[in-house]
């Protein structure tokens, strides 16, 4: 059993939890993920590790309540336990020889973009963070991201805070102003990552994305997480989740991620209906 | 000497009716009654030189246990089996006996061989039901040495059991949340009930074996760290790895599964039961590509989940099907349609990326290839389409990369299989042994059990002389 030590609601739909997992905390690195299974009836769900504390033996996860399994997790409180947590899975992000990097986060993806920015910033890299949200009410981690960036650019779709527009507009503006990024790291909804890659491609700026395909085991056994990168099958669980964004087939990923959309709807109804 | 029963065929065993069982996940074969088992056991000639035993990867003392069955001394028969086989309720159900023990039985020369597999299963099930009449095996006196086993599948469990019997303190590290490996995630309930698997594993725990789940070795701990933690030897039984795909167009469409994923959703995650959250597609027509046990399991599972049509698409003929004969027969009885000498060339999809069909080309058998099997050659212009909404690829796996890529000094061959000394199952690193699919690539449960057993003997030899 893995005990939840702290829980905080970052906005209406995003929750942060610190979980006691000493073995994982000892080894976790930015870019890696865990798989959790709440109880005997739950599915296995992958979540990127947002932070870790090796001394305290804890890992931090930040997740958005989208489907049944994340709603179920969000209903747990500090003191409750999760039946299974396994990790750290996946390959840690490999940073090239970079001097200036733009880290682009979209929505809850900022939870994962933040540790990337933090790692780079602490390495002495000049970091710009571009964080996009639908509107002001759902902004998360603003202070944290500011603290680990040289330039912080908040964007909202509705203009209720910061720059009025998409992260891609802001990114293009910064590139055109001569920021001279060696690399862009984009983490967020698949369409956002797709369009960040479209934005950087003409400039030839290497762009790393963190993919979130459907997974079951997460250890290189089931093949459910396969993605097409550079025309070849790659397994996000053991070869990713980071890939060269200019080579990823995002449309295929979006289709495959929607495989159980209809079943998910009935699943949520069942959960909120309190049946089980 | 009692006169043997010269009945030429095996004593029939009760099974669920094909059309009933094709729609439920309960066990197909119901097993012998005591009378049936005694009748079948009396067919054994108790040969002086029992060839059946040479056909068994774990050297079960077959004629000896069968004699006890004939005498109605079932628990004694169980002790004889258990002396060399740690998981008899499992092997009795899933071994390809027709290629092993039963293929060597002299009764098979003139009729059917003795039903050794059914008898083994009967004895193991009898012992489970009468567990309270048996003395619990005493926990062996500890010899003060610790051994780590990576992977709680058939290879690892068999190795752990043998080492525990010798007094070693054994810790098994399992990546999943449940022990059993392929016995839990791969082989379906209707062929190997999970309660049976868990009971066999409980038996190992009674011997003092400790199982730690949720531990992905190579990620959370390295083999070197395990050694530093006081384990004097390590056995790697990490099993099958990444599924293979065919490399044809359309394999990324929605509705294409690897057999590993499809079966894991059903068997490990219980997607077939109400109340469990893991989803699985509700398919109407399914094509399973491949001819092994895994392909049969996937096809029969699809039927049980409610598919109207299920096809097995295999590029060779019925004689080359690698699956257990019994599973092929069961699949046919259950209404699965075999499209033999057919090779998929393309998976077709609609504008939303959902599978709509699989295009196949007909094949004919040509000259024998390296494996001695006649290799299939495409018949030009014979392409046609089978309408399906789901395609399951069951053409094998390559070994899991996690351990070899995180353990310097552990050599693998070009297929990614760990290199071991065939006599001892030692890897290229001292104190590290390996066996099962991690070494051989996809093979059978019993071969993995045999490898685990052999490695346990080698580890004992190594640590005694260390």
CSV table of C-alpha atoms in Angstrom, one decimal, chain B:
chain,number,residue,atom,x,y,z
B,1,UNK,CA,1.8,-57.2,-11.5
B,2,UNK,CA,-1.7,-56.0,-12.1
B,3,UNK,CA,-3.0,-56.6,-15.6
B,4,UNK,CA,-3.2,-53.3,-17.5
B,5,UNK,CA,-6.4,-51.9,-18.9
B,6,UNK,CA,-5.9,-52.3,-22.6
B,7,UNK,CA,-8.6,-49.8,-23.6
B,8,UNK,CA,-7.0,-48.2,-26.7
B,9,UNK,CA,-8.2,-44.7,-26.2
B,10,UNK,CA,-7.8,-42.2,-23.4
B,11,UNK,CA,-10.6,-42.2,-20.8
B,12,UNK,CA,-12.8,-39.3,-21.9
B,13,UNK,CA,-12.8,-36.2,-19.6
B,14,UNK,CA,-15.9,-34.1,-18.9
B,15,UNK,CA,-15.9,-30.7,-20.6
B,16,UNK,CA,-18.3,-27.8,-20.8
B,17,UNK,CA,-20.4,-28.0,-24.0
B,18,UNK,CA,-18.7,-26.1,-26.8
B,19,UNK,CA,-21.5,-23.6,-27.6
B,20,UNK,CA,-22.0,-23.0,-23.9
B,21,UNK,CA,-18.4,-22.5,-22.9
B,22,UNK,CA,-17.8,-20.3,-26.0
B,23,UNK,CA,-19.7,-17.6,-24.1
B,24,UNK,CA,-18.3,-17.9,-20.6
B,25,UNK,CA,-14.9,-17.7,-19.0
B,26,UNK,CA,-15.3,-20.8,-16.8
B,27,UNK,CA,-12.8,-23.6,-17.2
B,28,UNK,CA,-13.4,-25.7,-20.3
B,29,UNK,CA,-12.1,-29.0,-19.0
B,30,UNK,CA,-13.7,-30.3,-15.8
B,31,UNK,CA,-11.1,-32.9,-14.9
B,32,UNK,CA,-11.3,-36.6,-14.1
B,33,UNK,CA,-13.4,-38.1,-11.3
B,34,UNK,CA,-11.6,-40.5,-9.0
B,35,UNK,CA,-13.0,-43.5,-10.9
B,36,UNK,CA,-12.0,-42.1,-14.2
B,37,UNK,CA,-8.5,-41.3,-13.0
B,38,UNK,CA,-8.1,-44.8,-11.7
B,39,UNK,CA,-9.4,-46.3,-14.9
B,40,UNK,CA,-6.9,-44.1,-16.9
B,41,UNK,CA,-4.0,-44.9,-14.6
B,42,UNK,CA,-4.6,-48.6,-15.1
B,43,UNK,CA,-3.8,-48.1,-18.8
B,44,UNK,CA,-0.1,-47.4,-17.9
B,45,UNK,CA,2.2,-50.4,-18.6
B,46,UNK,CA,4.7,-49.2,-16.0
B,47,UNK,CA,7.5,-49.6,-18.4
B,48,UNK,CA,10.9,-50.7,-17.0
B,49,UNK,CA,12.5,-47.9,-19.0
B,50,UNK,CA,9.9,-45.1,-18.8
B,51,UNK,CA,10.4,-43.0,-21.9
B,52,UNK,CA,7.6,-40.7,-20.9
B,53,UNK,CA,9.9,-39.3,-18.2
B,54,UNK,CA,12.6,-38.4,-20.7
B,55,UNK,CA,10.0,-36.3,-22.5
B,56,UNK,CA,9.4,-34.1,-19.4
B,57,UNK,CA,11.3,-30.9,-19.0
B,58,UNK,CA,11.0,-31.2,-15.2
B,59,UNK,CA,11.5,-35.0,-15.1
B,60,UNK,CA,8.3,-35.9,-13.3
B,61,UNK,CA,8.4,-39.5,-12.0
B,62,UNK,CA,5.5,-40.4,-14.2
B,63,UNK,CA,5.0,-44.1,-13.9
B,64,UNK,CA,5.5,-43.9,-10.1
B,65,UNK,CA,2.8,-41.3,-9.6
B,66,UNK,CA,0.5,-43.1,-12.0
B,67,UNK,CA,0.9,-46.3,-10.1
B,68,UNK,CA,-0.2,-44.5,-6.9
B,69,UNK,CA,-3.2,-43.1,-8.7
B,70,UNK,CA,-4.2,-46.6,-9.9
B,71,UNK,CA,-4.0,-47.7,-6.2
B,72,UNK,CA,-6.2,-44.8,-5.2
B,73,UNK,CA,-3.4,-43.3,-3.1
B,74,UNK,CA,-3.8,-39.8,-4.6
B,75,UNK,CA,-1.9,-37.9,-1.9
B,76,UNK,CA,1.1,-40.1,-2.3
B,77,UNK,CA,0.9,-39.6,-6.0
B,78,UNK,CA,1.0,-35.9,-5.3
B,79,UNK,CA,4.1,-36.1,-3.2
B,80,UNK,CA,5.9,-37.9,-6.0
B,81,UNK,CA,4.9,-35.2,-8.6
B,82,UNK,CA,5.8,-32.4,-6.2
B,83,UNK,CA,9.3,-33.8,-5.6
B,84,UNK,CA,10.3,-32.5,-9.1
B,85,UNK,CA,7.5,-30.2,-10.1
B,86,UNK,CA,6.7,-27.1,-8.1
B,87,UNK,CA,3.5,-26.2,-10.0
B,88,UNK,CA,1.6,-29.4,-11.0
B,89,UNK,CA,-1.9,-28.0,-11.1
B,90,UNK,CA,-0.5,-25.6,-13.7
B,91,UNK,CA,1.6,-27.9,-15.9
B,92,UNK,CA,-1.2,-30.5,-15.9
B,93,UNK,CA,-3.4,-27.9,-17.6
B,94,UNK,CA,-1.1,-26.1,-20.0
B,95,UNK,CA,1.8,-28.4,-21.0
B,96,UNK,CA,1.9,-29.6,-24.6
B,97,UNK,CA,1.9,-33.2,-23.5
B,98,UNK,CA,1.4,-34.5,-27.0
B,99,UNK,CA,4.9,-33.2,-27.8
B,100,UNK,CA,6.5,-34.2,-24.5
B,101,UNK,CA,5.6,-37.1,-22.1
B,102,UNK,CA,2.7,-38.4,-24.0
B,103,UNK,CA,4.6,-38.4,-27.3
B,104,UNK,CA,7.0,-41.0,-25.8
B,105,UNK,CA,4.3,-43.3,-24.3
B,106,UNK,CA,4.4,-46.8,-25.8
B,107,UNK,CA,0.6,-47.0,-25.6
B,108,UNK,CA,0.6,-44.3,-28.2
B,109,UNK,CA,2.1,-46.6,-30.8
B,110,UNK,CA,-1.1,-48.6,-31.0
B,111,UNK,CA,-3.9,-46.3,-29.9
B,112,UNK,CA,-3.8,-43.2,-27.7
B,113,UNK,CA,-1.1,-42.6,-25.1
B,114,UNK,CA,-1.9,-42.6,-21.4
B,115,UNK,CA,-3.5,-39.2,-20.5
B,116,UNK,CA,-0.6,-38.2,-18.3
B,117,UNK,CA,-1.5,-34.5,-18.4
B,118,UNK,CA,-5.1,-35.2,-17.2
B,119,UNK,CA,-3.8,-37.4,-14.5
B,120,UNK,CA,-1.3,-34.9,-13.3
B,121,UNK,CA,-4.1,-32.3,-13.1
B,122,UNK,CA,-6.4,-34.7,-11.3
B,123,UNK,CA,-3.8,-35.4,-8.7
B,124,UNK,CA,-2.9,-31.7,-8.2
B,125,UNK,CA,-6.5,-30.7,-7.9
B,126,UNK,CA,-7.2,-33.6,-5.5
B,127,UNK,CA,-4.4,-32.5,-3.3
B,128,UNK,CA,-5.7,-28.9,-3.3
B,129,UNK,CA,-9.1,-30.1,-2.2
B,130,UNK,CA,-7.7,-32.3,0.5
B,131,UNK,CA,-5.0,-29.9,1.7
B,132,UNK,CA,-6.2,-30.3,5.3
B,133,UNK,CA,-5.4,-34.0,5.2
B,134,UNK,CA,-1.8,-33.4,4.2
B,135,UNK,CA,1.0,-32.2,6.5
B,136,UNK,CA,2.2,-28.7,5.5
B,137,UNK,CA,5.7,-29.1,4.2
B,138,UNK,CA,8.1,-28.0,6.9
B,139,UNK,CA,9.9,-24.7,6.1
B,140,UNK,CA,13.4,-25.9,5.4
B,141,UNK,CA,16.1,-25.0,7.8
B,142,UNK,CA,17.7,-21.7,6.5
B,143,UNK,CA,21.2,-22.0,5.2
B,144,UNK,CA,21.8,-18.3,5.7
B,145,UNK,CA,22.1,-17.3,2.1
B,146,UNK,CA,19.9,-15.0,0.1
B,147,UNK,CA,19.0,-15.4,-3.6
B,148,UNK,CA,17.0,-12.9,-5.6
B,149,UNK,CA,14.6,-14.0,-8.4
B,150,UNK,CA,13.5,-11.5,-11.0
B,151,UNK,CA,10.0,-12.2,-12.3
B,152,UNK,CA,7.3,-14.3,-10.7
B,153,UNK,CA,6.4,-16.2,-13.8
B,154,UNK,CA,6.8,-20.0,-14.3
B,155,UNK,CA,10.7,-19.8,-14.6
B,156,UNK,CA,11.1,-17.6,-11.5
B,157,UNK,CA,8.6,-19.5,-9.4
B,158,UNK,CA,10.0,-22.8,-10.2
B,159,UNK,CA,13.5,-21.6,-9.4
B,160,UNK,CA,12.4,-20.0,-6.2
B,161,UNK,CA,10.6,-23.1,-5.1
B,162,UNK,CA,13.6,-25.4,-5.6
B,163,UNK,CA,16.0,-22.9,-3.9
B,164,UNK,CA,13.6,-22.5,-0.9
B,165,UNK,CA,13.5,-26.3,-0.5
B,166,UNK,CA,17.3,-26.2,-0.2
B,167,UNK,CA,17.1,-23.6,2.6
B,168,UNK,CA,17.9,-20.4,0.7
B,169,UNK,CA,16.1,-17.2,1.6
B,170,UNK,CA,14.4,-16.3,-1.7
B,171,UNK,CA,12.9,-12.9,-2.6
B,172,UNK,CA,11.0,-12.7,-5.9
B,173,UNK,CA,10.8,-9.3,-7.4
B,174,UNK,CA,7.7,-8.9,-9.6
B,175,UNK,CA,7.0,-5.9,-11.9
B,176,UNK,CA,3.2,-6.3,-11.9
B,177,UNK,CA,0.8,-6.0,-9.0
B,178,UNK,CA,0.1,-9.7,-9.1
B,179,UNK,CA,2.5,-12.7,-9.2
B,180,UNK,CA,2.3,-15.3,-11.8
B,181,UNK,CA,3.7,-13.7,-15.0
B,182,UNK,CA,2.2,-15.2,-18.1
B,183,UNK,CA,0.1,-17.5,-15.9
B,184,UNK,CA,-1.7,-14.4,-14.6
B,185,UNK,CA,-1.7,-12.0,-17.5
B,186,UNK,CA,-1.5,-14.3,-20.5
B,187,UNK,CA,-3.3,-17.6,-20.1
B,188,UNK,CA,-7.1,-17.1,-19.8
B,189,UNK,CA,-9.2,-18.2,-16.9
B,190,UNK,CA,-11.0,-20.8,-19.1
B,191,UNK,CA,-7.8,-22.7,-19.5
B,192,UNK,CA,-6.0,-21.9,-16.2
B,193,UNK,CA,-8.2,-20.5,-13.4
B,194,UNK,CA,-6.4,-17.8,-11.5
B,195,UNK,CA,-7.5,-19.2,-8.2
B,196,UNK,CA,-5.4,-22.3,-9.0
B,197,UNK,CA,-2.4,-20.1,-9.9
B,198,UNK,CA,-2.7,-18.2,-6.6
B,199,UNK,CA,-3.0,-21.5,-4.7
B,200,UNK,CA,0.2,-22.8,-6.2
B,201,UNK,CA,1.9,-19.5,-5.4
B,202,UNK,CA,0.6,-19.7,-1.8
B,203,UNK,CA,2.3,-23.1,-1.6
B,204,UNK,CA,5.7,-21.4,-2.4
B,205,UNK,CA,5.1,-18.8,0.2
B,206,UNK,CA,4.6,-21.6,2.7
B,207,UNK,CA,8.1,-22.6,1.9
B,208,UNK,CA,9.3,-19.2,2.9
B,209,UNK,CA,9.5,-17.5,-0.5
B,210,UNK,CA,8.9,-13.8,-0.3
B,211,UNK,CA,7.3,-12.0,-3.3
B,212,UNK,CA,7.6,-8.3,-3.7
B,213,UNK,CA,5.2,-6.9,-6.3
B,214,UNK,CA,5.4,-3.5,-8.1
B,215,UNK,CA,9.2,-3.9,-8.4
B,216,UNK,CA,10.5,-3.2,-11.9
B,217,UNK,CA,14.1,-4.4,-11.8
B,218,UNK,CA,16.2,-2.3,-14.0
B,219,UNK,CA,14.3,0.8,-13.0
B,220,UNK,CA,13.7,0.8,-9.3
B,221,UNK,CA,16.7,-1.4,-8.5
B,222,UNK,CA,19.5,-2.6,-10.6
B,223,UNK,CA,21.0,-6.1,-10.4
B,224,UNK,CA,24.2,-4.7,-9.0
B,225,UNK,CA,22.2,-3.0,-6.2
B,226,UNK,CA,20.5,-6.3,-5.4
B,227,UNK,CA,23.9,-8.0,-5.2
B,228,UNK,CA,25.1,-5.1,-2.9
B,229,UNK,CA,22.1,-5.7,-0.7
B,230,UNK,CA,23.4,-9.2,0.3
B,231,UNK,CA,21.9,-11.4,-2.3
B,232,UNK,CA,24.6,-13.8,-3.4
B,233,UNK,CA,23.0,-14.9,-6.7
B,234,UNK,CA,20.3,-13.6,-9.0
B,235,UNK,CA,18.0,-15.5,-11.3
B,236,UNK,CA,16.5,-13.5,-14.2
B,237,UNK,CA,13.2,-14.8,-15.4
B,238,UNK,CA,11.8,-11.6,-16.8
B,239,UNK,CA,9.9,-13.2,-19.5
B,240,UNK,CA,8.4,-12.1,-22.8
B,241,UNK,CA,8.9,-8.5,-23.9
B,242,UNK,CA,7.7,-6.3,-26.6
B,243,UNK,CA,5.2,-7.7,-28.9
B,244,UNK,CA,6.1,-8.2,-32.6
B,245,UNK,CA,4.0,-6.6,-35.3
B,246,UNK,CA,4.0,-7.6,-38.9
B,247,UNK,CA,5.2,-4.3,-40.4
B,248,UNK,CA,2.2,-4.1,-42.7
B,249,UNK,CA,0.0,-1.1,-43.4
B,250,UNK,CA,-2.7,-0.3,-40.8
B,251,UNK,CA,-1.2,-1.7,-37.7
B,252,UNK,CA,-1.7,1.6,-35.9
B,253,UNK,CA,-5.4,1.7,-36.6
B,254,UNK,CA,-7.8,1.8,-33.7
B,255,UNK,CA,-8.9,-1.8,-33.1
B,256,UNK,CA,-5.5,-3.4,-33.7
B,257,UNK,CA,-4.2,-5.1,-30.5
B,258,UNK,CA,-1.1,-7.1,-29.7
B,259,UNK,CA,-2.2,-10.4,-28.2
B,260,UNK,CA,-0.3,-9.4,-25.0
B,261,UNK,CA,-2.4,-6.3,-24.6
B,262,UNK,CA,-5.7,-7.9,-25.4
B,263,UNK,CA,-5.0,-10.8,-23.0
B,264,UNK,CA,-3.6,-8.6,-20.3
B,265,UNK,CA,-6.7,-6.5,-20.3
B,266,UNK,CA,-8.8,-9.6,-19.9
B,267,UNK,CA,-6.8,-11.9,-17.6
B,268,UNK,CA,-4.8,-9.5,-15.4
B,269,UNK,CA,-7.1,-6.5,-15.4
B,270,UNK,CA,-10.4,-8.6,-15.6
B,271,UNK,CA,-11.9,-6.4,-18.3
B,272,UNK,CA,-14.4,-9.3,-18.9
B,273,UNK,CA,-16.0,-8.9,-15.4
B,274,UNK,CA,-18.5,-6.3,-14.4
B,275,UNK,CA,-17.3,-3.9,-11.8
B,276,UNK,CA,-13.7,-3.8,-13.1
B,277,UNK,CA,-12.6,-0.5,-14.7
B,278,UNK,CA,-10.2,-1.6,-17.4
B,279,UNK,CA,-11.9,-1.2,-20.8
B,280,UNK,CA,-11.8,-3.5,-23.8
B,281,UNK,CA,-13.3,-3.2,-27.2
B,282,UNK,CA,-16.7,-4.8,-27.8
B,283,UNK,CA,-15.9,-6.4,-31.1
B,284,UNK,CA,-18.3,-8.0,-33.6
B,285,UNK,CA,-15.8,-9.6,-35.9
B,286,UNK,CA,-12.2,-10.4,-35.0
B,287,UNK,CA,-9.2,-11.7,-36.9
B,288,UNK,CA,-6.3,-13.1,-34.8
B,289,UNK,CA,-3.1,-13.4,-36.7
B,290,UNK,CA,-0.8,-16.3,-35.7
B,291,UNK,CA,-1.1,-20.0,-34.9
B,292,UNK,CA,0.3,-20.5,-31.4
B,293,UNK,CA,-1.3,-21.0,-28.0
B,294,UNK,CA,-1.5,-17.2,-27.6
B,295,UNK,CA,-3.4,-16.9,-30.8
B,296,UNK,CA,-5.9,-19.5,-29.7
B,297,UNK,CA,-6.3,-17.8,-26.3
B,298,UNK,CA,-6.9,-14.5,-27.9
B,299,UNK,CA,-9.4,-15.9,-30.4
B,300,UNK,CA,-11.3,-17.8,-27.8
B,301,UNK,CA,-11.4,-14.9,-25.5
B,302,UNK,CA,-12.8,-12.6,-28.2
B,303,UNK,CA,-15.6,-15.2,-28.7
B,304,UNK,CA,-16.3,-15.2,-25.0
B,305,UNK,CA,-16.5,-11.4,-25.0
B,306,UNK,CA,-19.3,-11.7,-27.5
B,307,UNK,CA,-17.9,-11.5,-31.0
B,308,UNK,CA,-20.1,-13.0,-33.7
B,309,UNK,CA,-17.2,-14.1,-35.9
B,310,UNK,CA,-13.7,-14.9,-34.9
B,311,UNK,CA,-11.0,-15.9,-37.4
B,312,UNK,CA,-7.5,-17.4,-37.0
B,313,UNK,CA,-5.4,-16.2,-39.8
B,314,UNK,CA,-2.2,-18.4,-40.2
B,315,UNK,CA,0.2,-18.5,-43.0
B,316,UNK,CA,1.0,-22.2,-42.8
B,317,UNK,CA,-1.2,-25.3,-42.8
B,318,UNK,CA,-2.9,-27.1,-39.9
B,319,UNK,CA,0.0,-29.4,-39.5
B,320,UNK,CA,2.3,-26.6,-38.7
B,321,UNK,CA,0.1,-24.9,-36.1
B,322,UNK,CA,2.4,-24.5,-33.1
B,323,UNK,CA,-0.5,-24.4,-30.6
B,324,UNK,CA,-1.4,-27.4,-28.3
B,325,UNK,CA,-3.5,-29.8,-30.3
B,326,UNK,CA,-6.3,-29.7,-27.6
B,327,UNK,CA,-6.5,-25.9,-27.8
B,328,UNK,CA,-6.9,-26.1,-31.6
B,329,UNK,CA,-9.6,-28.7,-31.3
B,330,UNK,CA,-11.4,-26.7,-28.6
B,331,UNK,CA,-11.2,-23.5,-30.7
B,332,UNK,CA,-12.7,-25.3,-33.7
B,333,UNK,CA,-15.5,-26.8,-31.6
B,334,UNK,CA,-16.3,-23.3,-30.3
B,335,UNK,CA,-16.8,-22.0,-33.8
B,336,UNK,CA,-13.6,-20.2,-34.5
B,337,UNK,CA,-13.0,-20.2,-38.2
B,338,UNK,CA,-9.5,-21.1,-39.3
B,339,UNK,CA,-8.2,-19.3,-42.4
B,340,UNK,CA,-5.1,-21.4,-42.8
B,341,UNK,CA,-2.5,-20.7,-45.6
B,342,UNK,CA,-3.5,-17.1,-45.4
B,343,UNK,CA,-1.1,-14.2,-44.8
B,344,UNK,CA,-2.3,-10.7,-43.9
B,345,UNK,CA,-1.0,-8.0,-46.3
B,346,UNK,CA,-2.8,-5.0,-45.0
B,347,UNK,CA,-5.2,-3.8,-42.4
B,348,UNK,CA,-8.0,-1.6,-43.7
B,349,UNK,CA,-9.6,1.3,-41.9
B,350,UNK,CA,-12.3,3.9,-42.3
B,351,UNK,CA,-11.9,7.7,-42.3
B,352,UNK,CA,-11.8,7.8,-38.5
B,353,UNK,CA,-9.0,5.4,-38.3
B,354,UNK,CA,-11.1,2.4,-37.1
B,355,UNK,CA,-10.4,-1.1,-38.4
B,356,UNK,CA,-12.8,-2.3,-41.1
B,357,UNK,CA,-11.1,-5.3,-42.5
B,358,UNK,CA,-8.0,-7.3,-43.0
B,359,UNK,CA,-6.6,-8.1,-46.5
B,360,UNK,CA,-5.0,-11.5,-46.9
B,361,UNK,CA,-3.2,-13.3,-49.6
B,362,UNK,CA,-3.6,-17.1,-50.0
B,363,UNK,CA,-0.5,-19.2,-49.6
B,364,UNK,CA,0.7,-22.6,-50.7
B,365,UNK,CA,3.4,-24.8,-49.1
B,366,UNK,CA,6.8,-24.8,-50.8
B,367,UNK,CA,10.1,-26.3,-49.9
B,368,UNK,CA,11.0,-27.0,-46.2
B,369,UNK,CA,12.8,-24.1,-44.5
B,370,UNK,CA,15.5,-24.1,-41.8
B,371,UNK,CA,13.0,-25.2,-39.2
B,372,UNK,CA,12.1,-28.2,-41.3
B,373,UNK,CA,8.6,-26.9,-41.9
B,374,UNK,CA,7.5,-26.3,-45.5
B,375,UNK,CA,7.6,-22.6,-46.0
B,376,UNK,CA,4.5,-20.9,-47.3
B,377,UNK,CA,4.7,-19.1,-50.7
B,378,UNK,CA,2.1,-16.5,-51.7
B,379,UNK,CA,-0.4,-17.3,-54.5
B,380,UNK,CA,-0.2,-14.4,-56.8
B,381,UNK,CA,-3.4,-12.4,-57.3
B,382,UNK,CA,-5.3,-14.2,-54.5
B,383,UNK,CA,-5.8,-11.2,-52.2
B,384,UNK,CA,-9.2,-10.8,-50.6
B,385,UNK,CA,-10.6,-9.0,-47.6
B,386,UNK,CA,-12.2,-10.4,-44.4
B,387,UNK,CA,-14.5,-7.8,-42.8
B,388,UNK,CA,-13.5,-7.4,-39.2
B,389,UNK,CA,-13.5,-4.5,-36.6
B,390,UNK,CA,-10.7,-5.9,-34.5
B,391,UNK,CA,-7.3,-7.4,-35.4
B,392,UNK,CA,-5.1,-9.1,-32.8
B,393,UNK,CA,-1.5,-9.8,-33.7
B,394,UNK,CA,-0.2,-12.9,-32.0
B,395,UNK,CA,3.1,-13.6,-33.8
B,396,UNK,CA,5.5,-13.6,-30.9
B,397,UNK,CA,7.5,-11.2,-28.8
B,398,UNK,CA,11.1,-10.2,-28.3
B,399,UNK,CA,12.5,-10.4,-24.8
B,400,UNK,CA,12.1,-7.5,-22.3
B,401,UNK,CA,14.8,-4.9,-22.8
B,402,UNK,CA,14.7,-3.4,-19.2
B,403,UNK,CA,17.2,-5.7,-17.5
B,404,UNK,CA,19.8,-6.2,-20.2
B,405,UNK,CA,19.9,-2.4,-20.9
B,406,UNK,CA,20.5,-1.6,-17.2
B,407,UNK,CA,23.0,-4.4,-16.4
B,408,UNK,CA,26.4,-3.9,-17.8
B,409,UNK,CA,28.1,-7.2,-18.3
B,410,UNK,CA,24.9,-9.0,-19.2
B,411,UNK,CA,25.2,-10.1,-22.8
B,412,UNK,CA,22.3,-10.6,-25.2
B,413,UNK,CA,22.2,-12.1,-28.6
B,414,UNK,CA,21.1,-10.2,-31.7
B,415,UNK,CA,17.5,-11.1,-31.0
B,416,UNK,CA,17.8,-9.6,-27.5
B,417,UNK,CA,17.8,-12.9,-25.7
B,418,UNK,CA,20.1,-13.2,-22.7
B,419,UNK,CA,23.2,-15.4,-23.5
B,420,UNK,CA,23.6,-18.3,-21.0
B,421,UNK,CA,25.7,-21.3,-20.6
B,422,UNK,CA,23.4,-24.1,-21.7
B,423,UNK,CA,24.7,-26.5,-19.0
B,424,UNK,CA,24.2,-24.2,-16.1
B,425,UNK,CA,22.0,-21.3,-17.3
B,426,UNK,CA,24.6,-18.8,-16.0
B,427,UNK,CA,24.7,-15.5,-17.8
B,428,UNK,CA,27.9,-13.7,-18.8
B,429,UNK,CA,27.9,-12.2,-15.4
B,430,UNK,CA,29.1,-14.2,-12.4
B,431,UNK,CA,26.4,-15.1,-10.0
B,432,UNK,CA,23.6,-14.1,-12.4
B,433,UNK,CA,21.5,-16.9,-14.0
B,434,UNK,CA,18.6,-16.7,-16.4
B,435,UNK,CA,16.0,-18.8,-18.0
B,436,UNK,CA,12.6,-18.9,-19.6
B,437,UNK,CA,11.4,-16.5,-22.4
B,438,UNK,CA,14.1,-14.0,-21.4
B,439,UNK,CA,16.6,-16.5,-22.8
B,440,UNK,CA,14.7,-18.6,-25.4
B,441,UNK,CA,12.3,-16.0,-26.7
B,442,UNK,CA,8.6,-17.0,-26.6
B,443,UNK,CA,8.3,-20.7,-25.6
B,444,UNK,CA,6.2,-22.8,-23.2
B,445,UNK,CA,5.4,-22.6,-19.5
B,446,UNK,CA,7.0,-26.0,-18.9
B,447,UNK,CA,10.3,-25.2,-20.6
B,448,UNK,CA,10.5,-22.0,-18.5
B,449,UNK,CA,9.8,-24.2,-15.4
B,450,UNK,CA,12.5,-26.6,-16.5
B,451,UNK,CA,15.0,-23.7,-17.0
B,452,UNK,CA,14.2,-22.3,-13.6
B,453,UNK,CA,14.8,-25.7,-12.0
B,454,UNK,CA,18.1,-26.2,-13.8
B,455,UNK,CA,19.3,-22.7,-12.8
B,456,UNK,CA,18.3,-23.4,-9.1
B,457,UNK,CA,20.6,-26.5,-9.1
B,458,UNK,CA,23.4,-24.4,-10.7
B,459,UNK,CA,22.9,-21.6,-8.2
B,460,UNK,CA,23.1,-24.1,-5.3
B,461,UNK,CA,26.2,-25.6,-6.8
B,462,UNK,CA,27.8,-22.2,-7.2
B,463,UNK,CA,26.9,-21.0,-3.7
B,464,UNK,CA,28.0,-24.2,-2.0
B,465,UNK,CA,31.4,-23.9,-3.6
B,466,UNK,CA,31.7,-20.1,-3.2
